[in-house]
Short mmCIF file of C-alpha atoms (C1' of nucleotides) in Angstrom, two decimals:
data_model
loop_
_atom_site.label_atom_id
_atom_site.label_comp_id
_atom_site.label_asym_id
_atom_site.label_seq_id
_atom_site.Cartn_x
_atom_site.Cartn_y
_atom_site.Cartn_z
CA MET A 21 104.01 121.47 20.57
CA LYS A 22 105.97 118.73 18.78
CA LYS A 23 104.30 115.73 20.88
CA ASP A 24 100.86 116.99 19.46
CA THR A 25 101.87 116.09 15.69
CA ARG A 26 99.75 112.88 15.94
CA GLU A 27 96.84 114.87 17.25
CA ALA A 28 96.89 117.46 14.74
CA LEU A 29 97.32 114.89 12.02
CA ILE A 30 93.97 113.24 13.38
CA ASP A 31 92.48 116.42 13.40
CA SER A 32 93.09 117.46 10.04
CA ALA A 33 92.52 114.03 8.47
CA PHE A 34 89.10 114.16 10.31
CA ASN A 35 88.11 117.44 8.64
CA THR A 36 89.46 116.26 5.22
CA PHE A 37 87.86 113.07 5.11
CA TYR A 38 84.54 114.50 6.54
CA LYS A 39 84.52 117.08 3.70
CA GLN A 40 85.98 115.03 0.70
CA GLY A 41 85.23 111.55 1.92
CA PHE A 42 88.09 108.97 2.60
CA GLN A 43 88.71 107.75 -0.85
CA GLY A 44 88.66 111.41 -2.29
CA ALA A 45 90.79 113.01 0.22
CA ASN A 46 94.66 113.03 -0.57
CA ILE A 47 97.30 112.75 2.11
CA ALA A 48 98.99 115.98 0.62
CA THR A 49 96.17 118.04 1.57
CA ILE A 50 96.43 116.82 5.24
CA LEU A 51 100.14 117.30 5.42
CA SER A 52 100.22 120.64 4.01
CA GLU A 53 97.43 121.70 6.53
CA VAL A 54 99.44 120.31 9.47
CA GLY A 55 102.70 121.83 7.98
CA ILE A 56 104.60 118.44 8.23
CA ASN A 57 106.14 116.21 5.74
CA LYS A 58 105.22 112.62 4.68
CA GLY A 59 107.56 110.66 6.47
CA SER A 60 106.28 112.29 9.62
CA MET A 61 103.19 111.01 9.10
CA TYR A 62 104.13 107.56 8.30
CA HIS A 63 106.03 107.43 11.47
CA PHE A 64 102.60 107.52 13.44
CA PHE A 65 100.44 106.01 10.91
CA LYS A 66 101.61 102.98 8.54
CA SER A 67 99.07 103.74 5.95
CA LYS A 68 96.20 106.16 5.00
CA LYS A 69 93.89 103.41 5.86
CA GLU A 70 95.32 103.28 9.37
CA LEU A 71 94.87 106.83 9.66
CA GLY A 72 91.25 106.60 8.71
CA LEU A 73 90.66 103.85 11.33
CA ALA A 74 92.20 106.10 13.90
CA VAL A 75 89.97 108.90 12.71
CA ILE A 76 86.91 106.76 13.30
CA LYS A 77 88.10 105.23 16.79
CA GLU A 78 89.58 108.45 18.13
CA ARG A 79 87.22 111.64 16.59
CA ILE A 80 83.91 110.16 15.17
CA GLU A 81 83.43 107.37 18.07
CA GLN A 82 85.00 109.89 20.72
CA ASN A 83 82.80 112.75 19.50
CA LEU A 84 79.55 110.64 19.94
CA VAL A 85 80.60 109.25 23.29
CA ASN A 86 81.42 112.61 24.67
CA LYS A 87 78.08 114.17 23.14
CA TYR A 88 75.75 111.83 24.12
CA THR A 89 77.05 110.73 27.39
CA LYS A 90 77.11 114.22 28.55
CA ILE A 91 73.40 114.30 27.63
CA LEU A 92 72.94 111.15 29.46
CA GLU A 93 74.07 112.83 32.54
CA GLU A 94 71.92 115.80 32.49
CA LYS A 95 68.58 116.29 33.94
CA GLU A 96 66.21 116.41 31.16
CA SER A 97 68.11 113.81 29.03
CA LEU A 98 65.57 113.02 26.32
CA LYS A 99 64.39 116.67 25.78
CA ASN A 100 68.11 117.43 25.55
CA LEU A 101 68.84 114.77 23.06
CA PHE A 102 66.28 116.12 20.80
CA ASP A 103 67.25 119.63 21.23
CA ALA A 104 70.93 118.41 20.25
CA MET A 105 69.56 116.49 17.36
CA ARG A 106 67.56 119.72 16.04
CA SER A 107 70.53 121.69 16.21
CA ALA A 108 72.51 119.35 13.97
CA PRO A 109 72.49 121.59 10.69
CA GLU A 110 74.67 124.00 12.81
CA THR A 111 77.47 121.64 14.06
CA LEU A 112 77.32 118.92 11.34
CA VAL A 113 77.82 120.99 8.32
CA PHE A 114 78.74 117.95 6.03
CA GLY A 115 76.25 115.51 7.33
CA CYS A 116 76.76 112.95 10.31
CA PRO A 117 80.20 111.81 10.10
CA LEU A 118 79.53 108.25 10.95
CA ASN A 119 76.76 107.81 8.33
CA LYS A 120 79.02 109.52 5.69
CA MET A 121 81.85 107.14 6.53
CA SER A 122 79.49 104.15 6.68
CA GLN A 123 78.05 104.93 3.28
CA GLU A 124 81.35 105.24 1.58
CA MET A 125 83.53 102.60 3.21
CA LEU A 126 81.04 99.76 4.49
CA TYR A 127 81.48 97.75 1.30
CA VAL A 128 84.85 98.71 0.44
CA ASP A 129 86.94 97.58 3.39
CA ASN A 130 86.26 95.03 5.99
CA ASP A 131 88.09 96.77 8.87
CA PHE A 132 86.13 99.84 8.03
CA LYS A 133 83.03 97.88 8.23
CA LYS A 134 83.73 96.50 11.94
CA LEU A 135 84.83 99.56 13.39
CA LEU A 136 81.76 101.58 12.03
CA SER A 137 79.69 98.83 13.22
CA GLU A 138 80.93 98.96 16.61
CA THR A 139 80.63 102.79 16.47
CA TYR A 140 76.84 102.58 15.78
CA VAL A 141 76.31 100.01 18.60
CA ILE A 142 77.81 102.66 21.03
CA PHE A 143 75.53 105.10 19.72
CA GLU A 144 72.54 103.20 19.88
CA ASN A 145 73.34 102.11 23.46
CA LEU A 146 73.74 105.67 24.66
CA VAL A 147 70.50 106.87 23.15
CA GLY A 148 68.92 103.58 24.43
CA GLN A 149 70.00 104.48 28.06
CA ILE A 150 68.70 108.19 27.55
CA VAL A 151 65.27 106.60 26.48
CA GLN A 152 65.46 104.24 29.23
CA LYS A 153 66.10 106.80 31.82
CA GLU A 154 62.92 108.49 30.82
CA GLY A 155 60.91 105.29 32.05
CA LEU A 156 59.99 104.37 28.39
CA GLU A 157 59.78 100.97 27.48
CA ASP A 158 61.46 99.22 24.27
CA SER A 159 64.50 101.41 24.87
CA SER A 160 66.37 99.79 22.28
CA SER A 161 63.94 99.93 19.20
CA LYS A 162 62.82 103.34 20.29
CA ALA A 163 66.60 104.42 20.16
CA LYS A 164 66.62 102.67 16.64
CA LEU A 165 63.79 104.75 15.71
CA ILE A 166 64.95 107.93 17.01
CA ILE A 167 68.58 107.33 15.17
CA ALA A 168 66.91 106.37 12.03
CA THR A 169 64.60 109.32 11.71
CA TYR A 170 67.56 111.75 12.70
CA GLU A 171 69.89 110.26 10.10
CA GLY A 172 67.22 110.33 7.51
CA ALA A 173 66.03 113.55 8.20
CA LEU A 174 69.59 114.95 8.32
CA MET A 175 70.23 113.30 4.86
CA ILE A 176 66.98 115.29 3.61
CA TYR A 177 68.26 118.43 5.05
CA HIS A 178 71.61 118.33 3.29
CA LEU A 179 69.72 117.52 -0.19
CA ASN A 180 67.01 120.46 0.59
CA GLN A 181 68.41 122.71 3.03
CA ASN A 182 65.20 123.13 4.62
CA LYS A 183 66.05 123.53 8.25
CA VAL A 184 62.46 124.23 9.47
CA GLU A 185 61.27 120.90 8.07
CA PHE A 186 64.17 119.19 9.51
CA ARG A 187 63.38 120.32 12.81
CA ALA A 188 59.57 119.70 12.43
CA THR A 189 60.28 116.09 11.67
CA LEU A 190 62.35 115.74 14.84
CA SER A 191 59.68 117.68 16.90
CA ASP A 192 56.90 115.24 15.63
CA LEU A 193 59.10 112.28 16.40
CA GLU A 194 59.76 113.74 19.82
CA ASN A 195 55.92 114.16 20.46
CA GLN A 196 55.31 110.66 19.22
CA ILE A 197 57.96 108.91 21.22
CA ALA A 198 56.71 110.22 24.70
CA MET B 16 74.61 94.88 -29.86
CA LYS B 17 77.19 97.61 -30.79
CA LYS B 18 74.70 100.34 -30.28
CA ASP B 19 74.14 99.57 -26.68
CA THR B 20 77.70 100.48 -25.47
CA ARG B 21 76.64 103.68 -23.83
CA GLU B 22 73.88 101.67 -21.86
CA ALA B 23 76.37 98.73 -21.03
CA LEU B 24 78.79 101.53 -19.73
CA ILE B 25 76.21 103.24 -17.74
CA ASP B 26 74.96 99.84 -16.13
CA SER B 27 78.59 98.92 -15.23
CA ALA B 28 79.50 102.39 -14.10
CA PHE B 29 76.29 102.40 -11.81
CA ASN B 30 77.27 98.97 -10.27
CA THR B 31 80.95 100.03 -9.89
CA PHE B 32 80.04 103.47 -8.34
CA TYR B 33 77.51 101.76 -6.07
CA LYS B 34 79.77 99.23 -4.65
CA GLN B 35 83.21 101.29 -4.40
CA GLY B 36 81.93 104.70 -4.35
CA PHE B 37 82.47 107.24 -7.26
CA GLN B 38 85.78 108.55 -6.16
CA GLY B 39 86.84 104.98 -5.19
CA ALA B 40 85.91 103.38 -8.32
CA ASN B 41 88.38 103.45 -11.32
CA ILE B 42 87.45 103.56 -14.93
CA ALA B 43 89.51 100.70 -15.90
CA THR B 44 87.35 98.35 -13.90
CA ILE B 45 84.17 99.46 -15.72
CA LEU B 46 85.99 99.39 -18.89
CA SER B 47 87.04 96.00 -18.60
CA GLU B 48 83.68 94.60 -17.36
CA VAL B 49 82.11 96.28 -20.50
CA GLY B 50 84.98 94.90 -22.58
CA ILE B 51 86.03 98.21 -24.42
CA ASN B 52 88.62 100.68 -24.59
CA LYS B 53 89.05 103.92 -23.02
CA GLY B 54 88.69 105.83 -26.24
CA SER B 55 85.40 104.24 -26.64
CA MET B 56 83.99 105.57 -23.38
CA TYR B 57 85.40 108.93 -23.81
CA HIS B 58 83.44 108.91 -27.05
CA PHE B 59 80.04 108.87 -25.04
CA PHE B 60 81.45 110.71 -21.93
CA LYS B 61 83.73 113.52 -21.90
CA SER B 62 84.79 112.72 -18.31
CA LYS B 63 84.44 110.58 -15.39
CA LYS B 64 82.23 113.13 -13.81
CA GLU B 65 79.83 113.19 -16.92
CA LEU B 66 79.82 109.52 -16.52
CA GLY B 67 78.72 109.99 -12.83
CA LEU B 68 76.16 112.51 -13.53
CA ALA B 69 74.64 110.28 -16.33
CA VAL B 70 74.63 107.44 -13.90
CA ILE B 71 72.53 109.59 -11.41
CA LYS B 72 70.04 110.83 -14.10
CA GLU B 73 69.63 107.65 -16.09
CA ARG B 74 69.81 104.86 -13.39
CA ILE B 75 69.51 106.28 -9.92
CA GLU B 76 66.79 108.88 -10.90
CA GLN B 77 65.05 106.47 -13.41
CA ASN B 78 65.25 103.47 -10.98
CA LEU B 79 63.42 105.30 -8.41
CA VAL B 80 60.86 106.91 -10.96
CA ASN B 81 60.04 103.35 -12.43
CA LYS B 82 59.69 101.81 -8.93
CA TYR B 83 57.57 104.34 -7.17
CA THR B 84 55.32 105.36 -10.03
CA LYS B 85 54.49 101.81 -10.49
CA ILE B 86 53.62 101.61 -6.76
CA LEU B 87 51.43 104.72 -7.14
CA GLU B 88 49.34 103.15 -9.98
CA GLU B 89 48.63 100.22 -8.04
CA LYS B 90 45.74 99.59 -5.84
CA GLU B 91 46.89 99.49 -2.24
CA SER B 92 49.76 101.96 -2.75
CA LEU B 93 50.60 102.91 0.85
CA LYS B 94 50.52 99.17 1.82
CA ASN B 95 52.82 98.26 -1.13
CA LEU B 96 55.06 101.09 -0.54
CA PHE B 97 55.99 99.83 2.81
CA ASP B 98 56.12 96.22 1.51
CA ALA B 99 58.49 97.51 -0.99
CA MET B 100 60.79 99.53 1.61
CA ARG B 101 60.65 96.44 3.77
CA SER B 102 62.30 94.41 0.98
CA ALA B 103 64.95 96.78 0.60
CA PRO B 104 67.56 94.70 2.15
CA GLU B 105 67.21 91.99 -0.42
CA THR B 106 67.11 94.69 -3.48
CA LEU B 107 69.68 97.24 -2.16
CA VAL B 108 72.35 95.19 -1.30
CA PHE B 109 74.88 97.84 -0.80
CA GLY B 110 72.41 100.58 0.63
CA CYS B 111 70.34 103.25 -0.90
CA PRO B 112 72.19 104.42 -4.06
CA LEU B 113 70.77 108.09 -3.61
CA ASN B 114 71.90 108.42 -0.07
CA LYS B 115 75.34 106.64 -0.81
CA MET B 116 75.89 109.03 -3.46
CA SER B 117 74.55 111.98 -1.67
CA GLN B 118 76.65 111.22 1.43
CA GLU B 119 79.86 110.92 -0.73
CA MET B 120 79.48 113.93 -3.52
CA LEU B 121 77.36 116.69 -1.86
CA TYR B 122 79.99 118.78 -0.82
CA VAL B 123 82.57 117.48 -3.21
CA ASP B 124 80.99 118.81 -6.50
CA ASN B 125 78.43 121.25 -6.86
CA ASP B 126 76.90 119.54 -10.28
CA PHE B 127 76.45 116.40 -8.47
CA LYS B 128 74.81 118.27 -5.51
CA LYS B 129 72.26 119.89 -8.06
CA LEU B 130 71.38 116.67 -9.69
CA LEU B 131 71.07 114.58 -6.47
CA SER B 132 68.79 117.43 -4.75
CA GLU B 133 66.51 117.36 -7.66
CA THR B 134 66.46 113.48 -7.61
CA TYR B 135 65.40 113.61 -3.96
CA VAL B 136 62.51 116.07 -4.95
CA ILE B 137 61.20 113.55 -7.26
CA PHE B 138 61.55 110.70 -4.79
CA GLU B 139 59.71 112.79 -2.14
CA ASN B 140 56.97 113.96 -4.58
CA LEU B 141 56.29 110.28 -5.69
CA VAL B 142 56.11 109.29 -1.91
CA GLY B 143 53.85 112.35 -1.28
CA GLN B 144 51.47 111.44 -4.13
CA ILE B 145 51.41 107.78 -2.58
CA VAL B 146 50.53 109.22 0.66
CA GLN B 147 47.86 111.80 -0.55
CA LYS B 148 46.08 108.97 -2.49
CA GLU B 149 45.16 107.49 0.72
CA GLY B 150 43.64 110.51 1.89
CA LEU B 151 45.92 111.45 4.49
CA GLU B 152 46.61 115.02 5.46
CA ASP B 153 50.21 116.80 5.35
CA SER B 154 51.38 114.36 2.56
CA SER B 155 54.56 116.27 2.16
CA SER B 156 55.76 116.17 5.53
CA LYS B 157 54.64 112.48 5.88
CA ALA B 158 56.55 111.62 2.90
CA LYS B 159 59.57 113.20 4.33
CA LEU B 160 58.87 111.15 7.68
CA ILE B 161 58.83 107.99 5.46
CA ILE B 162 61.63 108.60 3.67
CA ALA B 163 63.85 109.93 6.71
CA THR B 164 62.92 106.77 8.68
CA TYR B 165 63.34 104.51 5.45
CA GLU B 166 66.80 105.94 4.69
CA GLY B 167 68.00 105.82 8.36
CA ALA B 168 66.64 102.44 9.08
CA LEU B 169 68.36 101.02 5.99
CA MET B 170 71.80 102.68 7.15
CA ILE B 171 71.26 100.87 10.46
CA TYR B 172 70.51 97.66 8.91
CA HIS B 173 73.84 97.90 6.95
CA LEU B 174 75.68 98.47 10.25
CA ASN B 175 73.99 95.90 12.05
CA GLN B 176 72.59 93.30 9.53
CA ASN B 177 69.37 92.99 11.65
CA LYS B 178 66.63 92.31 8.98
CA VAL B 179 63.99 91.78 11.67
CA GLU B 180 64.72 94.95 13.41
CA PHE B 181 64.58 96.85 10.08
CA ARG B 182 61.28 95.54 9.21
CA ALA B 183 59.91 96.14 12.36
CA THR B 184 60.95 99.68 12.44
CA LEU B 185 58.97 100.30 9.01
CA SER B 186 56.13 98.33 10.47
CA ASP B 187 55.94 100.75 13.29
CA LEU B 188 56.06 103.55 11.14
CA GLU B 189 53.59 102.20 8.77
CA ASN B 190 50.97 101.65 11.99
CA GLN B 191 51.62 105.29 12.84
CA ILE B 192 51.16 107.06 9.84
CA ALA B 193 47.84 105.59 9.02
"C1'" DT C 21 128.42 114.79 28.19
"C1'" DT C 22 127.05 110.78 26.05
"C1'" DT C 23 123.58 107.76 24.47
"C1'" DC C 24 119.36 106.21 22.90
"C1'" DT C 25 114.84 106.92 21.27
"C1'" DA C 26 111.30 109.68 19.16
"C1'" DC C 27 110.46 112.46 15.75
"C1'" DT C 28 111.35 115.02 11.04
"C1'" DT C 29 113.34 115.90 6.69
"C1'" DG C 30 112.94 115.71 1.61
"C1'" DA C 31 114.22 113.51 -2.12
"C1'" DC C 32 112.78 109.52 -4.41
"C1'" DC C 33 109.61 105.80 -6.35
"C1'" DA C 34 106.67 102.79 -8.72
"C1'" DA C 35 101.98 102.15 -9.69
"C1'" DA C 36 97.62 103.90 -10.84
"C1'" DC C 37 95.16 107.35 -12.43
"C1'" DG C 38 92.04 110.15 -15.83
"C1'" DG C 39 92.24 111.75 -20.06
"C1'" DT C 40 94.11 112.37 -25.30
"C1'" DC C 41 94.66 111.33 -30.08
"C1'" DA C 42 95.69 109.86 -34.72
"C1'" DA C 43 94.15 106.02 -37.16
"C1'" DT C 44 90.90 102.51 -38.11
"C1'" DA C 45 86.68 100.13 -38.65
"C1'" DA C 46 81.73 99.50 -39.03
"C1'" DA C 47 76.92 101.64 -40.28
"C1'" DG C 48 73.83 104.08 -42.42
"C1'" DG C 49 72.06 107.01 -46.22
"C1'" DA C 50 72.14 108.89 -50.99
"C1'" DT D 28 78.60 102.06 -54.74
"C1'" DC D 29 80.35 105.88 -52.61
"C1'" DC D 30 80.64 108.98 -48.74
"C1'" DT D 31 79.74 110.42 -44.40
"C1'" DT D 32 78.98 109.85 -39.60
"C1'" DT D 33 79.49 107.25 -35.67
"C1'" DA D 34 82.05 104.07 -32.97
"C1'" DT D 35 86.46 101.76 -31.52
"C1'" DT D 36 91.06 100.77 -31.19
"C1'" DG D 37 95.32 100.96 -28.58
"C1'" DA D 38 99.08 103.36 -27.91
"C1'" DC D 39 100.38 107.10 -25.39
"C1'" DC D 40 100.72 111.23 -21.76
"C1'" DG D 41 101.27 114.02 -17.62
"C1'" DT D 42 99.93 114.14 -13.18
"C1'" DT D 43 98.76 112.36 -8.93
"C1'" DT D 44 98.59 108.99 -5.66
"C1'" DG D 45 100.03 106.38 -1.38
"C1'" DG D 46 104.17 104.93 0.17
"C1'" DT D 47 109.61 104.25 1.16
"C1'" DC D 48 113.88 105.31 2.99
"C1'" DA D 49 118.45 107.10 4.44
"C1'" DA D 50 120.09 110.87 6.64
"C1'" DG D 51 119.63 114.23 10.28
"C1'" DT D 52 117.47 116.40 14.41
"C1'" DA D 53 115.81 117.33 19.04
"C1'" DG D 54 114.65 115.83 23.63
"C1'" DA D 55 115.04 113.09 27.50
"C1'" DA D 56 117.31 109.95 30.50
"C1'" DA D 57 121.68 108.35 32.38
#
DNA sequence: TTTCTACTTGACCAAACGGTCAATAAAGGA
DNA sequence: TCCTTTATTGACCGTTTGGTCAAGTAGAAA
């Protein structure tokens, strides 16, 4: 179990940053959640920032890759993509992790910006492949439109808590895309 | 000039929070920018949080109201709405203030959440009125779609810095709405 | 068993943070 | 002019913050 300290640290950091924001989160919270001491964390990460970057790389990016490559490999990719997006309120209870982190950190730190931009490219490519698989043209601009609408609608959902309208927006988009 | 301290404070706070986030910003920065002492600020605002709420109410919300009521009163409202949105990268250099603040603070503090939700309602209503003025049906769900796409596309723009594609996304939306 | 490395402890630190306060100054009205 | 209210000063405070470090422990390899 000792070997998993690093993973437990990233898990807890992801959750804490996700809820409270990177700058608003404090390390002590993460430490007590994992049940270790400060020095132990600094053995794996040389700073809070490094921990943040690891969270982006190993959780935010990885979660996106896992989720959307799986959809890409399925039979009805595009349909499943919209199904997955429509269920976002259930899974992403504090919003889109990539969007949250981006809004907060993009102009605060350049290393965050670089990593978050790279993560977005991966996201767009995966959605683009799903669109392309359906034989649709302009897959990259369609992917952008899907992601934009999804992210924006998710923001609105978190502001007005109206799940029905959130899903309706995505369904309209789905009908329009195909 | 002395009477404008409160306004100068909110101006500087808005800019600082906009760039660095609410939690990431420190009061000393704002104070030195305005050129006053700490006690002077605490004469007008009883806490950093009160200053943050005032920024939302008196800058973020007000700016939205000013900008979109003006468009609503113009001749070609809907066209001008899309023109204004397309020029967002020039005016909103760090993203959408409402979106940024929402992503950061929605699940951190309930007073922020309430105020930000109210601000969104105002935003949606104004865009809804612009849509309705054009004689289009379903103005409220069309307003949601416009805002969602706009917010999402703006997020993408800040991640990939591609202004051409940002504008294209909004132009596609414009063509599809009408 | 010894040794080397990876990990963990817990006390410690300096700096930065948000916030307070009594004293003072300036403005405005009577 | 005097007086009251509003605004400003600047020193001060307690807490929290991210981060350090010397010491010790556990585990694996030899």
